[in-house]
Amino acid sequence: MASASIPAYSSNALENSSTKNASRESLKMEPLSDMPLLPGEERVIDKDIIYICPFSGAVKGKVVITNYRLYFRSVEAEPVVTFDVPLGTISRVEKMGGASSRGENSYGLDITCKDMRNLRFALKQEGHSRRDIFDILFRHAFPLSHGLQLFAFLSQEKFEENGWNVYNPMQEFRRQGLPNDSWRITFLNENYELCDTYPALLAVPFKASDEDLRKVATFRSRGRIPVLSWIHPEKQAVITRCSQPLVGMSGKRNRDDERYLDLIREANGGTSKLTIFDARPNVNAVANKATGGGYEGEDYQNAELVFLDIHNIHVMRESLKKLKDIVYPHVEEAHWLSSLESTHWLEHVKLVLAGAIQVADKVSSGQSVLVHCSDGWDRTAQLTSLSMLMLDSFYRTLHGFQVLLQKEWLGFGHKFGSRIGHGDKNHADADRSPIFLQFIDCVWQMTKQFPTAFEFNDRLLLTVLDHLYSCRFGTFLYNCESARDANEVKTKTVSLWSLVNSDRSSYINPFYTMESSRVLYPVASMRHLELWVGYYIRWNPRIRHQSPVEQRYRELLALKDQYLKKLEELQLSGSAPRLSNSTAPSPASPTQRVTHMHTPF
Amino acid sequence: MLSLGSGGGKPVKPSFVSYVTPEEIKSTERETSRKEKHPDLLPGEVVFCSTNPVLKYTQDDVSQRGIFGTLVCTNFRIAFVSDEAPSEEQAQLFKNKLYGENDIPLTCVDHIYGGYDEKKKLITGGLVRNKYPSKIIIHCKDLRVFQFSLTYAKEEEAKKIFQGIIHHSLEPKSLKCIFAFSYCEKATATPEIHRTPRTVMFDTVEDWTQEMKRTKGNCKVVSANENFSLSQKLPQFFIMPTAVLDEDMTKFEGKGLPIWCWSHHSGCALFKTASLPLMQEDGYSQAYKIYMERMLNAVAQTHLYSVKTEELSDTLPTIQDIQQSYSRFKQFFLIDNTTEFWLSDMKWFSSLENSGWLDIIRQCLQKAVEVVECLEKENTNVLIMEEAGSDLCCVISSLVQLMLDPYCRTLAGFQSLVQKEWVAGGHSFLDRCNHVHQKDKEQFQSPVFLLFLECVWQLLQQHGPAFQFSETYLTVLSDSVHVPVFGTFLFNSPYHRATVMKNDSPQTQRGPLNCPEVWDWSLQFERKAQDLFTNPLYAEKPKQDKGARRTYRPKHQRQLSLPSSAFKTPPKKGFFKEETDSLKKMLRVKRISRWLHSPDSAQASTREFYEAWQRKPLDYHSLILPCLDGPAMRVWMQRYLRWIHEVQIFGGGAITVMSKLADLVGEVQELRRELERQACRADSNHQRAAASHRSSVRLSSSFPFATSRVWSFKPAIPTSLLQSLMITGGLADQDDEDGETLGVV
């Protein structure tokens, strides 16, 4: 264990930094009375505890558990160690050691978090001192398993902006130029009757009747029929998405489905082929026939099928688990690169990106595509949203990115509730998988490769991931729009975008250069992919997280403003004396100016 | 390059083929007489042979297209001159004035392969008796790969050029045949004029005296080797501890003499030496031991009677290890075709690890940090040694200075450092580079200097704002080692240089020959291109630092590094000295110690040292330390990936940000000048020069090197994806929805 290092934890809730700076002297009165509390947040328990920091050893302190977070502050260590963890981040709480365990700090709690860290606390062994804290933590970390509400429904937070207004499906369709001659908007799913995991508004081929859609729905897994996600503004080529066809072992055909796909192809002024990207590896697609699924066979004329070889949610979950093993708490030293390779995490990222590149390439060359996997809410969402990021610069803006997430991920029913396991104690649930994290990683790789092409910065991505788990906002709760509607998420909770859009400047990339209609093709080669250290290894104090480039740029901008201002002043003051005495400017100003010239840049 | 077809007027000339396989060119056309084009020759450059037409394959496409032109071999380079007239838009910002993008300086040739149908054979020199290859593949030391087809030229000519290229770029030759000697005889401009005035050459007493003054060292400058009578390895002038007796200097041809490198502000200093063979069981060993003890004493007396010694060869890789590792490493970047590229992409990380190159870099940095710790934290003198004292000693001593001394991180400071530690320090550039292909010297070939630049690059990418020079500068410097025009990298020692130059110059009337130095960048690049050598992240130290964290110092003096340890030593040493004098004997015995730590404990200690440093607020004008954790060690992307088409990020890469930054720096500078003008002349018109903006988004990650004239709208799509992931076990076969049956079956 590294000795003598004090972890400077970057707080999970970055936006609270101002409140946290409040005086630390008031400790004696009430334990941690100055700790930040959100409106609606309530303290439940506090306790003396020892935090077993993997970097600097045992730290004595106090812990407070509220209905939103676990907050720790050291009492003796200098500098003060503090951190807070939203309870939603916790995936597992375990007791460590027993009442009779020997050894220092062997009795306590072991907390596994969803955000690549673990926390260990030690308590006094006398008098079952951990029983109450364990029970409370367990209840509040997993409220849904205990008949409690998620904090998002208890929060009283108010923001200037209302994030629920960020995305208006109709407006987004109009932005894309829809409806048009070939595509119409249907309200068929207004009450989620056609497909309960789809959004209410759908864009479909103009020539397809509502009746056609109903027929197609019977042949697509969970009724997730092919609908439009994006249309190329000039070439009219489209990205459509759906779930797998229900071909089954017998290789069933469905003429309606075949005809419908041909309508999609035709909608784009007669390109000869529709490319179907099946995100799965070929063998998996075949295997799916056994459970009634499958892929589009020979019967689909005018269509070509491409498998993208992206693995399923279980493979991704295991891969991330392996990654955590080599980065937390300590970064694997002896064989870092081969260990990294053996996690396959970056290789999966490469495959997802490579798939999205192929989709984007097809579309920008004028051909329509259809993307699906099994259900069309994991890999499909990754592929469509990434290719849309490549194709459409709107989605690379701070606002556009929010629209993209709302539309492709939340709207089309990526099962956030199940994949993250919000408020659920079943940490080993096979439904959990870091698909969305993987997507954000892909976005981060793109921002790394194109540092001027995105209006938002790393901090936005980190914030999105933090609140993916925190349950402070309603945005990522539940599995689909119909469930969010049923639970009145929009009226009873706050949107994450309220937080973001009330503090836009914090999330802006200063290097952003607006360039509409430019297609970005990242390089999906291992040579360029790198581990997102700022996320996966952010709890390690040895890793510096700072961007000198960004800081320098801001400094220079400030300097430029300062000079411009000075110059302006000079122009104003300079015009008067010039008339009287042009060679000798007023004696006071030059010296004053000279001192400013020493400002470094 | 892809301008289609030939110029309007000229008939039947297959000057360029696009999308047409070379076979489609009718042989009759080939027979028509053609004019060979030759490159603009440099002074002293002589054409040996040339052939036309030769097809140069373009790398950046799967379909093997190419350009026809003339292949020329001169005493300087292998040049390919396209039959096409160079179009205007090809005017590159970053054009090397000595050689073009299709030229390979002879000393830059790494390996040549012959292409026989589908097979590729390494050509090792000598006469190729059997069959001439139809294709010649040249791997360059700057990592470019060229492929030329010889099947279109007359057989005789093809043979001639092939043999010529092999002979001149692979066969042993005498040093005098290196182009630099012909060049400097004929070149009109005297290099002295062009030399950047600020680079200290360390070839005069004054340079050394000045350097000691700058670092406030308390050692003595020695001129006894002015005629190389003392040692042929040491420079004419050097610095040693004052306590070394004159009679001791002449003992072992300079071996064992502690040569001063740099003084820490606390008074302790870093020394290096060529070690004496202490372990040998012969009559000398006792004498060596006694001698070394005296030397150590002399070093110890420099400051506080303390010294630590480190035999670098005990813990660092040998020059052979370095060579082998680099040979493996560079193969990943010498890519012949796309298929090969994507195949190698699959096992990229483990291949990288297996090459061991990053690990060697890490070990060097680690060792340098250990030395820094001794100087900075413990304020002990350090003597590093190694057999010749001019390989890893150069690497480590230079790195230590880069970390501790912000002056070394300026452009002039860095160039002076290279002069001091490497050129004057007697690094055997000729043997390590083996410019003259001597078979018996092959075992000594090793990219030690490149290893140093790699370490510098790691520091640069971790602490960008601390360096005045850019990544591009380092890349160009690493290339320049293989450009046989500069004297800097041609010799094994200052003595070697002096003798070669003296012997070679009798016929000229101009006195001894003098090759230009690499530091004369105007020989290679225009002023504008040289702008890319400066790092826009670098912020000069504010000249007046009023934050009274440290004692005020005049601006020309070096900045203190870590204040905490600096305060341990009182500014006046007199008092301290007296006290220690009484303890002299005891201290001497106690403190003269080898490092007995196992490497592990040394690492633990440096880890602690690093963490203590990391907790302090970062000051780029003070000590910088590298993070050596796995994720922090990177591949020098610009140098290694710049020619590989598949990994070019069009419109992207870190350069897009850097150029925006550079633009802004330019703007701010312009504004400041304007302000200064206005301050002086109040009547000047307010005219802000419109900063010329480079459009950052149109750059590619390979900028400023491989310029892609074809703006690629096609993404590179990885091939062989399927094989890449062998996920075994049940998980992969499971369906996404565990345990759930599909809704409608």
Coordinates of N, CA and C in Angstrom, one line a residue, chain A residues 5 8 69 128 183 186 191 239 284 319 323 369-370 422 431 472 495 562 589:
Chain A
S5 N 0.0 9.0 1.4 CA -0.6 9.9 0.4 C -2.0 10.2 0.9
A8 N -6.9 13.2 -2.6 CA -7.7 14.4 -2.8 C -8.9 14.0 -3.6
R69 N -27.3 10.4 0.3 CA -25.8 10.1 0.1 C -25.2 9.6 1.4
H128 N -22.3 -4.6 18.7 CA -22.9 -4.7 17.4 C -23.0 -3.3 16.7
W183 N -41.5 10.3 -45.8 CA -41.6 9.9 -44.4 C -42.8 10.7 -43.7
T186 N -46.2 9.2 -37.3 CA -47.4 8.5 -36.9 C -47.7 8.6 -35.4
N191 N -50.3 5.8 -27.2 CA -50.6 5.3 -25.9 C -49.8 4.0 -25.6
I239 N -31.2 6.4 -41.3 CA -30.8 5.3 -40.3 C -32.1 4.9 -39.7
N284 N -24.1 -15.7 -32.9 CA -25.2 -15.3 -32.0 C -26.5 -15.1 -32.6
S319 N -16.3 -7.9 -18.9 CA -15.1 -7.1 -19.4 C -14.9 -5.9 -18.5
L323 N -11.8 -5.0 -16.0 CA -11.1 -3.7 -16.0 C -11.0 -3.1 -14.6
V369 N -29.9 2.6 -44.2 CA -29.5 1.4 -43.4 C -30.6 1.1 -42.4
L370 N -30.6 -0.1 -41.9 CA -31.4 -0.6 -40.8 C -30.5 -1.2 -39.8
H422 N -31.3 0.6 -10.6 CA -31.6 1.7 -9.7 C -32.4 1.2 -8.5
D431 N -29.3 -8.8 -15.7 CA -29.7 -7.7 -16.6 C -28.9 -6.5 -16.5
R472 N -30.5 11.1 -8.3 CA -30.9 12.4 -7.9 C -31.9 13.1 -8.9
S495 N -35.1 17.0 -14.0 CA -34.3 16.4 -15.1 C -32.8 16.8 -14.9
Q562 N -7.9 41.4 -21.8 CA -7.3 42.5 -21.1 C -6.6 43.4 -22.0
S589 N 0.5 57.3 -17.9 CA 0.0 56.1 -18.5 C 1.1 55.1 -18.9

